[in-house]
C-alpha cells in the first residue's frame, strides 16, 4: 500500500473515493460539510432520510455525488462527538479501510485525520492513521493455496490542513516505518513453529542486517556452551532444532554513546517440556517468540527512520520440547552469571533463556535494557489483552515506557517489583529456583527471577503474554508491542 499526505479541498480532490466522517445524530465533520456544500446539500438530505446516522463504525458509500470531483464518497460514522477520542478515531479509520477494501476503488483520500482529537496534533493523527489503516489491510493467508484476491485499493492519502503539511509528512514516514516493523513482527508470529525455527529467526535477523546496514552475529550451540549459557541450553536440551543466540546491532549514533539494549524471548515453540502443557490451544505456543519478533520489528522501524541512537537487539532462540535429552524437573544448571538454578518446572523456560541474555547484555555497557517476553499466563489473567505488564528497577525508565505506550495506543501497566516478592524465590539446593512455590503474583515473581540477573544497568521487563496475539476466531499476531517500543525509541531520539 502506498501512503501519502496532502492538503486538499475535499470537493476538488480527484480520486476514486473520498472518505469523510459523520458524528452521531448526523452532525457532519468539517470536510464532510465542505462536500455537502459542494453537492448542494445532497449528503445532509441522505442523512435526514435515514440512510446513515453516524454511529461508530457505520459506513455509507455514494456514487457520483453531484459537484464532487471524486468518483465516490464514503461516509464513516464517528459516534458521539463528546466521546470522540483515540479509540473512536482508530475504529473509524479501520471501518473506512474495510469498506474500501470491499469496494472497487484504487485510490482514496481520507479526511478523518482532519477531525480534531483532544490532546492529539496532526502528526499524531497521521501516524496513528497509517497504523490503523495498515492493521485493517493486514492479511495472513500467505500459506493458503487459494489466496483471496488482493483488494484493488493500492494508494491511501491522508488529507491535512495546509499549515500542517510538513509535520504530517514526517509523521507519515514514521507511521510507515512503524507499520513495516509491526508487519515483520506479525509475519514471524503467525509463521508456525515448523517453519519459524531458531535458525529461521537468525536468518531473518541476518537479512534485516543486510538491508539496513546493521551488524549481526549468530552464536551456535558450541559458542553458547563455551560461554557458559547453561540456563539457555537447559531449555534447548530436549529439542531437535538447534538453538541460536542472535546479536543484532544498529549504530545510528557516535560509537561512544551507550546503547539501548532490547532483549526478546525467542521460544519458537513452547510445549512446556517435561512439565508438558495441556493440549487445548497448545498451537498458540508458536507465538512464544513474539518478544523476539518485536525486537526485530522495532529495529527494522528504527533503522528505516535512521534514528540517531545505538540499539542492540539480543534474541535467545530455542524450542522448548520434551524428549530423552530434555531437562528434568529438579535439575540444577549453572547460568552465564555463575548463579545456579534449580529448574522446578520446565515450562517456566522464558526466564531461563532471558537470564543468560540479560547477563550477556552487560557487555554492551547499556544505557538501559528492556526485555520483552510472552512470559506468564498470570499476566493474561491480570491485564487481559488490553495492556502489557511492565516491571522495572528504575522509575524513570518505567515512566518513559508507560508514556510511550500511551502515545502509541499500545499501552502497558506497571506492577510492583518490591523486595517482598523476592522472598518467594527460595531453593533448598541451588542459588535460585525458576518458579516460586505458589501461583500467587506469578507475573511479578517471573520478573523477580530476571531481576537477579540484571547487574548494574537500568532495566525494564514487558510481559506481553496477553497482548502479542489474539485468540479465538480472529486468531493472529497483533504486532504489539512494536508501536510502544518504537515510540520509546522516537522519544529518546527527540523525534516526537
Ligand atoms: N509461554 C508461557 C506463557 C504463556 C502462557 C503465554 C499462556 C501466553 C499464554 C510461559 O513459558 C509459561 O509456560 N509460563 C508458565 C509459568 C509457570 C510454570 C510458573 C505459566 O504461565 O503457566
Ligand atoms: Mn512455558
Ligand atoms: Zn513460554
XYZ file of C-alpha atoms and ligand atoms in Angstrom:
520
model
C 0.000 0.000 0.000
C 1.190 3.444 -0.915
C 0.549 6.003 1.848
C 0.866 9.774 1.410
C -0.296 13.077 2.897
C -1.628 16.099 1.068
C -3.539 19.250 1.781
C -6.675 19.239 -0.383
C -10.082 20.830 -0.906
C -12.477 17.923 -0.310
C -14.844 18.512 -3.241
C -11.951 19.119 -5.678
C -9.859 16.056 -4.798
C -9.697 13.802 -7.860
C -9.653 10.192 -6.668
C -11.711 7.025 -6.728
C -13.095 7.694 -3.275
C -13.076 10.482 -0.718
C -13.743 9.489 2.895
C -15.355 11.851 5.406
C -16.630 11.472 8.959
C -20.125 11.998 10.324
C -20.899 12.231 14.049
C -23.904 10.592 15.634
C -27.185 12.491 15.178
C -25.966 13.320 11.681
C -23.564 16.144 12.503
C -21.055 16.473 9.687
C -17.314 16.834 10.299
C -15.769 19.911 8.597
C -14.577 18.026 5.476
C -17.998 16.353 5.180
C -19.604 19.785 5.444
C -17.432 21.020 2.567
C -18.507 18.052 0.459
C -22.151 18.616 1.338
C -21.961 22.260 0.398
C -20.400 21.487 -2.999
C -23.072 18.838 -3.577
C -25.899 21.282 -2.824
C -26.935 19.632 0.424
C -27.077 16.129 -1.059
C -25.286 14.457 1.838
C -27.346 16.101 4.550
C -30.516 15.077 2.676
C -29.463 11.422 2.592
C -28.664 11.518 6.279
C -32.014 13.114 7.107
C -33.714 10.399 5.083
C -32.164 7.904 7.498
C -29.599 6.225 5.216
C -26.960 6.617 7.913
C -26.878 8.023 11.418
C -23.182 8.449 12.162
C -22.937 5.627 14.720
C -19.378 4.442 15.330
C -18.137 2.222 12.511
C -21.196 2.664 10.242
C -20.419 3.397 6.586
C -22.357 4.658 3.565
C -20.921 4.589 0.053
C -22.265 7.094 -2.508
C -21.559 7.005 -6.231
C -21.448 10.031 -8.492
C -22.443 12.636 -5.942
C -23.119 15.973 -7.745
C -20.491 18.726 -7.578
C -17.772 16.404 -6.204
C -14.645 15.501 -8.187
C -14.147 12.100 -6.542
C -15.960 9.173 -8.139
C -17.283 8.009 -4.756
C -17.915 9.446 -1.318
C -17.588 7.159 1.698
C -19.219 8.478 4.845
C -17.959 6.933 8.079
C -19.656 7.111 11.462
C -17.541 8.714 14.204
C -20.005 8.076 17.042
C -20.892 10.635 19.707
C -18.976 13.859 19.277
C -18.374 14.281 23.017
C -16.895 10.758 23.196
C -14.667 11.121 20.131
C -11.161 10.062 21.194
C -8.182 7.888 20.203
C -10.200 4.678 20.082
C -13.100 6.114 18.070
C -10.604 7.612 15.628
C -8.851 4.262 15.197
C -12.165 2.469 14.699
C -13.310 4.996 12.102
C -10.130 4.552 10.054
C -10.494 0.760 10.326
C -14.151 0.875 9.232
C -13.217 3.085 6.279
C -10.472 0.720 5.151
C -12.730 -2.326 5.465
C -15.344 -0.647 3.259
C -12.688 0.495 0.778
C -11.205 -2.976 0.601
C -14.602 -4.429 -0.271
C -15.306 -1.781 -2.941
C -13.584 -1.173 -6.258
C -11.601 1.987 -5.502
C -7.933 2.010 -6.420
C -7.038 5.173 -4.553
C -8.711 7.002 -1.692
C -8.345 10.249 0.254
C -9.092 10.041 3.983
C -10.144 13.278 5.660
C -10.658 11.571 9.042
C -7.301 12.861 10.302
C -8.531 16.440 9.956
C -11.157 15.902 12.637
C -9.732 17.376 15.871
C -8.909 14.897 18.627
C -8.440 16.065 22.211
C -4.715 16.319 23.015
C -3.508 14.983 19.658
C -1.790 17.005 16.947
C -1.882 16.456 13.190
C 1.362 14.446 13.289
C -0.142 12.044 15.799
C -3.345 11.696 13.778
C -1.425 10.878 10.607
C 0.992 8.441 12.319
C -1.838 6.575 14.004
C -3.930 6.758 10.847
C -1.271 4.856 8.946
C -1.096 2.213 11.691
C -4.873 1.758 11.876
C -5.115 1.558 8.079
C -2.263 -0.920 7.875
C -3.887 -3.076 10.577
C -7.137 -3.215 8.644
C -5.281 -4.196 5.484
C -3.114 -6.913 7.025
C -3.627 -10.397 5.560
C -2.211 -13.655 6.884
C -3.178 -16.018 4.085
C 0.328 -16.470 2.709
C 0.238 -20.188 3.486
C -3.147 -20.853 1.894
C -3.061 -22.473 -1.522
C -6.111 -20.468 -2.610
C -5.480 -16.863 -1.633
C -8.188 -14.249 -1.620
C -7.914 -11.777 -4.459
C -5.869 -8.778 -3.433
C -8.095 -5.719 -2.966
C -7.903 -3.196 -5.792
C -7.046 -0.403 -3.345
C -3.379 0.497 -3.690
C -2.999 4.118 -2.523
C -4.298 5.950 0.548
C -3.799 9.680 1.071
C -4.312 11.319 4.468
C -5.511 14.877 3.979
C -4.195 17.564 6.341
C -4.780 21.278 6.836
C -2.437 23.485 4.773
C -0.303 24.622 7.746
C 0.288 21.076 8.919
C 1.730 19.594 5.728
C 5.370 19.462 6.880
C 4.777 17.924 10.286
C 2.406 15.477 8.649
C 4.860 14.214 6.071
C 7.476 13.473 8.756
C 4.806 11.683 10.784
C 3.744 9.729 7.720
C 7.273 8.386 7.259
C 7.308 7.372 10.935
C 3.919 5.677 10.610
C 5.075 3.748 7.545
C 8.250 2.617 9.345
C 6.345 1.505 12.448
C 3.831 -0.332 10.254
C 6.681 -2.139 8.490
C 8.101 -3.145 11.874
C 4.703 -4.402 13.033
C 4.231 -6.361 9.814
C 7.573 -8.091 10.287
C 6.668 -8.968 13.885
C 3.229 -10.240 12.829
C 4.571 -12.262 9.951
C 7.063 -14.033 12.222
C 4.469 -14.500 14.973
C 1.955 -16.115 12.651
C 4.511 -18.359 10.996
C 4.188 -21.865 12.532
C 6.968 -23.467 14.532
C 7.863 -25.999 11.833
C 8.884 -23.057 9.623
C 9.823 -20.388 12.169
C 12.692 -22.210 13.887
C 15.593 -20.626 15.810
C 17.644 -20.982 12.622
C 14.944 -19.174 10.625
C 14.821 -16.326 13.160
C 18.595 -15.966 12.841
C 18.302 -15.862 9.037
C 15.660 -13.152 9.308
C 17.945 -11.121 11.569
C 20.784 -11.511 9.080
C 18.530 -10.442 6.237
C 17.466 -7.377 8.214
C 21.105 -6.566 8.902
C 21.922 -6.725 5.188
C 19.069 -4.402 4.133
C 19.649 -1.850 6.856
C 23.398 -1.975 7.374
C 23.305 -3.445 10.807
C 25.784 -5.841 12.348
C 24.522 -9.343 13.022
C 26.257 -12.105 14.887
C 24.714 -15.546 15.499
C 26.081 -17.787 18.234
C 25.540 -21.540 17.834
C 25.294 -24.278 20.460
C 29.073 -24.725 20.758
C 29.671 -20.987 21.294
C 26.930 -20.785 23.892
C 28.307 -23.806 25.705
C 31.782 -22.299 25.701
C 30.465 -19.014 27.088
C 28.567 -20.918 29.792
C 24.959 -20.195 28.890
C 23.804 -23.173 30.939
C 20.289 -21.876 31.539
C 19.531 -21.255 27.877
C 20.991 -24.626 26.882
C 18.912 -26.388 29.555
C 15.805 -25.254 27.682
C 17.239 -26.320 24.324
C 18.229 -29.773 25.624
C 15.041 -31.563 24.546
C 14.803 -30.014 21.090
C 15.947 -31.386 17.740
C 16.113 -27.863 16.338
C 19.446 -26.280 17.289
C 19.290 -23.109 19.431
C 20.625 -19.745 18.317
C 21.695 -16.609 20.159
C 21.223 -13.582 17.912
C 23.092 -10.293 18.399
C 21.868 -7.507 16.110
C 23.460 -4.052 16.337
C 22.194 -0.805 14.870
C 24.631 2.102 15.100
C 22.827 5.394 14.439
C 24.870 7.462 16.895
C 28.516 8.042 17.842
C 30.253 4.840 18.886
C 30.852 6.065 22.444
C 27.149 6.645 23.140
C 25.720 3.879 25.307
C 23.158 1.702 23.551
C 19.597 0.797 24.345
C 19.536 -3.000 24.552
C 16.333 -4.825 23.626
C 16.100 -8.475 24.640
C 13.342 -10.633 23.110
C 12.185 -14.079 24.217
C 12.516 -16.332 21.196
C 10.895 -19.633 22.141
C 9.760 -20.796 18.712
C 7.510 -23.412 20.301
C 6.699 -23.890 23.975
C 5.343 -27.370 24.636
C 6.231 -26.933 28.303
C 8.985 -29.548 28.023
C 8.778 -32.422 30.557
C 6.332 -30.215 32.517
C 4.143 -30.664 29.429
C 1.333 -28.216 28.789
C -2.265 -29.415 28.410
C -3.350 -29.971 24.800
C -6.024 -27.307 24.457
C -4.814 -24.324 22.424
C -1.240 -25.540 22.535
C -0.908 -24.380 18.916
C -0.792 -20.836 20.301
C 2.614 -21.561 21.751
C 4.054 -20.893 18.284
C 3.646 -17.238 19.330
C 6.102 -17.702 22.190
C 8.752 -15.945 20.091
C 6.690 -12.732 19.880
C 9.144 -10.870 22.111
C 11.928 -11.728 19.672
C 9.726 -10.705 16.749
C 9.003 -7.349 18.399
C 12.731 -6.719 18.836
C 13.312 -7.378 15.125
C 10.289 -5.214 14.267
C 11.435 -2.314 16.444
C 14.951 -2.493 14.988
C 13.549 -2.528 11.476
C 11.444 0.569 12.215
C 14.337 2.376 13.944
C 16.717 1.659 11.077
C 14.160 2.690 8.473
C 13.731 6.016 10.335
C 17.502 6.308 10.713
C 17.119 7.185 14.394
C 20.241 8.770 15.905
C 20.602 6.079 18.573
C 22.668 2.992 19.183
C 20.480 -0.064 19.642
C 21.397 -3.673 20.352
C 18.894 -6.497 19.872
C 19.551 -9.743 21.738
C 17.487 -12.817 20.939
C 17.933 -16.126 22.730
C 16.098 -18.524 20.408
C 15.151 -22.149 21.085
C 12.285 -24.602 21.175
C 11.051 -25.971 24.500
C 10.408 -29.671 23.864
C 10.181 -32.931 25.845
C 12.442 -35.843 24.903
C 15.065 -38.226 26.230
C 17.642 -35.466 26.439
C 15.294 -32.892 27.930
C 15.878 -31.154 31.229
C 14.006 -32.799 34.119
C 12.169 -31.011 36.922
C 14.681 -30.785 39.753
C 17.724 -30.473 37.502
C 20.210 -27.819 38.567
C 22.184 -25.830 35.996
C 24.733 -23.025 36.086
C 23.748 -19.824 34.307
C 26.091 -17.472 32.461
C 26.108 -15.251 35.555
C 27.520 -18.122 37.624
C 24.367 -18.427 39.712
C 22.955 -21.946 39.934
C 19.279 -22.502 39.107
C 17.007 -25.317 40.256
C 14.597 -25.927 37.386
C 11.462 -26.979 39.258
C 9.190 -26.515 36.255
C 10.485 -26.814 32.706
C 7.516 -24.750 31.491
C 8.985 -21.649 33.145
C 11.539 -21.583 30.338
C 11.332 -17.984 29.171
C 13.152 -16.697 32.239
C 15.850 -19.337 31.762
C 16.794 -18.141 28.297
C 16.331 -14.480 29.220
C 18.563 -14.631 32.280
C 21.577 -15.611 30.194
C 20.715 -12.906 27.652
C 20.428 -10.301 30.444
C 23.879 -11.273 31.723
C 25.221 -11.035 28.182
C 23.640 -7.563 27.831
C 26.078 -6.254 30.453
C 28.858 -6.491 27.844
C 27.430 -3.543 25.969
C 27.520 -1.183 28.977
C 23.931 -0.314 28.152
C 22.183 2.938 28.894
C 19.183 0.749 29.635
C 17.880 -2.735 28.889
C 14.287 -3.646 28.046
C 13.292 -7.283 27.766
C 10.110 -8.334 26.025
C 8.565 -11.737 26.670
C 5.362 -13.758 26.474
C 6.315 -14.775 29.955
C 3.313 -15.671 32.123
C -0.262 -16.859 31.777
C -0.811 -14.930 35.006
C -0.316 -11.678 33.088
C -3.214 -12.603 30.793
C -5.348 -13.141 33.902
C -4.283 -9.796 35.404
C -4.441 -7.463 32.395
C -6.117 -9.392 29.582
C -5.426 -8.309 26.027
C -5.549 -4.579 26.823
C -2.215 -3.785 28.438
C 1.212 -5.386 28.593
C 2.648 -5.885 32.078
C 5.574 -3.612 32.953
C 8.068 -4.101 35.779
C 11.286 -2.154 36.236
C 14.175 -1.442 38.575
C 14.137 2.240 37.596
C 11.122 4.547 37.811
C 12.318 6.971 35.111
C 12.656 4.169 32.605
C 9.265 2.760 33.638
C 7.709 6.195 33.154
C 9.216 6.549 29.689
C 7.834 3.184 28.605
C 4.381 3.850 30.064
C 4.233 7.201 28.269
C 5.385 5.633 25.013
C 2.656 3.017 25.232
C 0.056 5.670 25.944
C 1.158 7.773 22.977
C 1.339 4.790 20.654
C -2.064 3.339 21.521
C -0.168 0.259 22.747
C -0.464 0.564 26.493
C 1.407 -1.049 29.347
C 0.566 -1.087 33.058
C 3.090 -1.231 35.848
C 3.226 -3.903 38.536
C 5.479 -3.593 41.620
C 8.848 -5.279 41.980
C 9.188 -4.916 45.728
C 11.743 -6.945 47.676
C 8.855 -8.662 49.483
C 8.242 -10.660 46.317
C 11.892 -11.702 46.044
C 11.427 -13.686 49.257
C 9.125 -16.019 47.337
C 12.061 -17.346 45.293
C 13.994 -19.741 47.539
C 15.646 -23.049 46.683
C 16.936 -25.656 49.143
C 19.601 -26.818 46.711
C 20.604 -24.022 44.343
C 21.016 -20.225 44.367
C 17.532 -19.717 42.962
C 14.560 -21.815 41.765
C 12.953 -20.975 38.417
C 9.481 -20.800 39.981
C 8.119 -19.795 43.363
C 6.281 -22.326 45.475
C 2.897 -20.692 44.858
C 0.907 -19.328 41.939
C 0.428 -16.000 43.709
C 1.758 -12.962 41.841
C 3.104 -15.157 39.042
C 3.899 -12.277 36.702
C 5.872 -10.467 39.393
C 7.812 -13.492 40.630
C 8.747 -14.163 36.989
C 10.179 -10.662 36.762
C 11.852 -11.063 40.184
C 13.735 -14.040 38.809
C 15.015 -11.897 35.914
C 15.944 -9.078 38.296
C 18.558 -11.372 39.867
C 20.447 -11.266 36.569
C 20.274 -7.586 35.649
C 23.524 -6.425 37.188
C 24.144 -2.696 37.337
C 22.084 -1.292 34.494
C 18.621 0.275 34.346
C 16.175 -2.412 33.287
C 12.534 -2.942 32.446
C 10.572 -6.079 31.643
C 7.483 -6.188 29.426
C 5.241 -9.242 29.819
C 3.312 -9.416 26.545
C 1.573 -12.780 27.059
C -1.851 -11.123 26.711
C -1.115 -8.516 24.061
C 1.086 -10.171 21.406
C -1.694 -12.169 19.794
C -5.457 -12.541 19.658
C -7.093 -15.895 20.460
C -10.355 -17.276 19.102
C -11.947 -16.651 15.737
C -9.717 -13.693 14.896
C -6.612 -15.591 15.976
C -3.413 -13.924 14.911
C -0.372 -11.938 15.882
C -1.017 -8.263 16.738
C 2.436 -6.795 16.099
C 2.451 -5.441 19.665
C 4.487 -4.053 21.369
C 6.322 -2.716 18.305
C 4.404 0.618 18.496
C 5.316 1.043 22.186
C 8.968 0.199 21.578
C 9.327 2.461 18.555
C 7.665 5.382 20.358
C 10.069 4.806 23.227
C 12.977 4.986 20.763
C 11.484 8.013 18.965
C 11.148 9.836 22.298
C 14.757 9.046 23.171
C 15.903 10.279 19.772
C 13.947 13.523 20.297
C 11.861 12.875 17.198
C 8.387 13.275 18.688
N 4.899 -19.049 27.260
C 4.318 -19.309 28.524
C 3.434 -18.167 28.999
C 2.082 -18.047 28.333
C 1.047 -18.867 28.707
C 1.859 -17.060 27.421
C -0.193 -18.722 28.122
C 0.629 -16.901 26.843
C -0.403 -17.736 27.192
C 5.410 -19.489 29.564
O 6.577 -20.069 29.121
C 4.853 -20.376 30.619
O 4.586 -21.514 30.331
N 4.667 -19.851 31.832
C 4.144 -20.572 32.908
C 4.959 -20.222 34.126
C 4.676 -21.100 35.319
C 5.140 -22.513 35.051
C 5.390 -20.524 36.526
C 2.687 -20.177 33.113
O 2.366 -19.012 32.956
O 1.886 -21.065 33.387
Mn 6.465 -22.195 29.195
Zn 6.985 -19.842 27.139
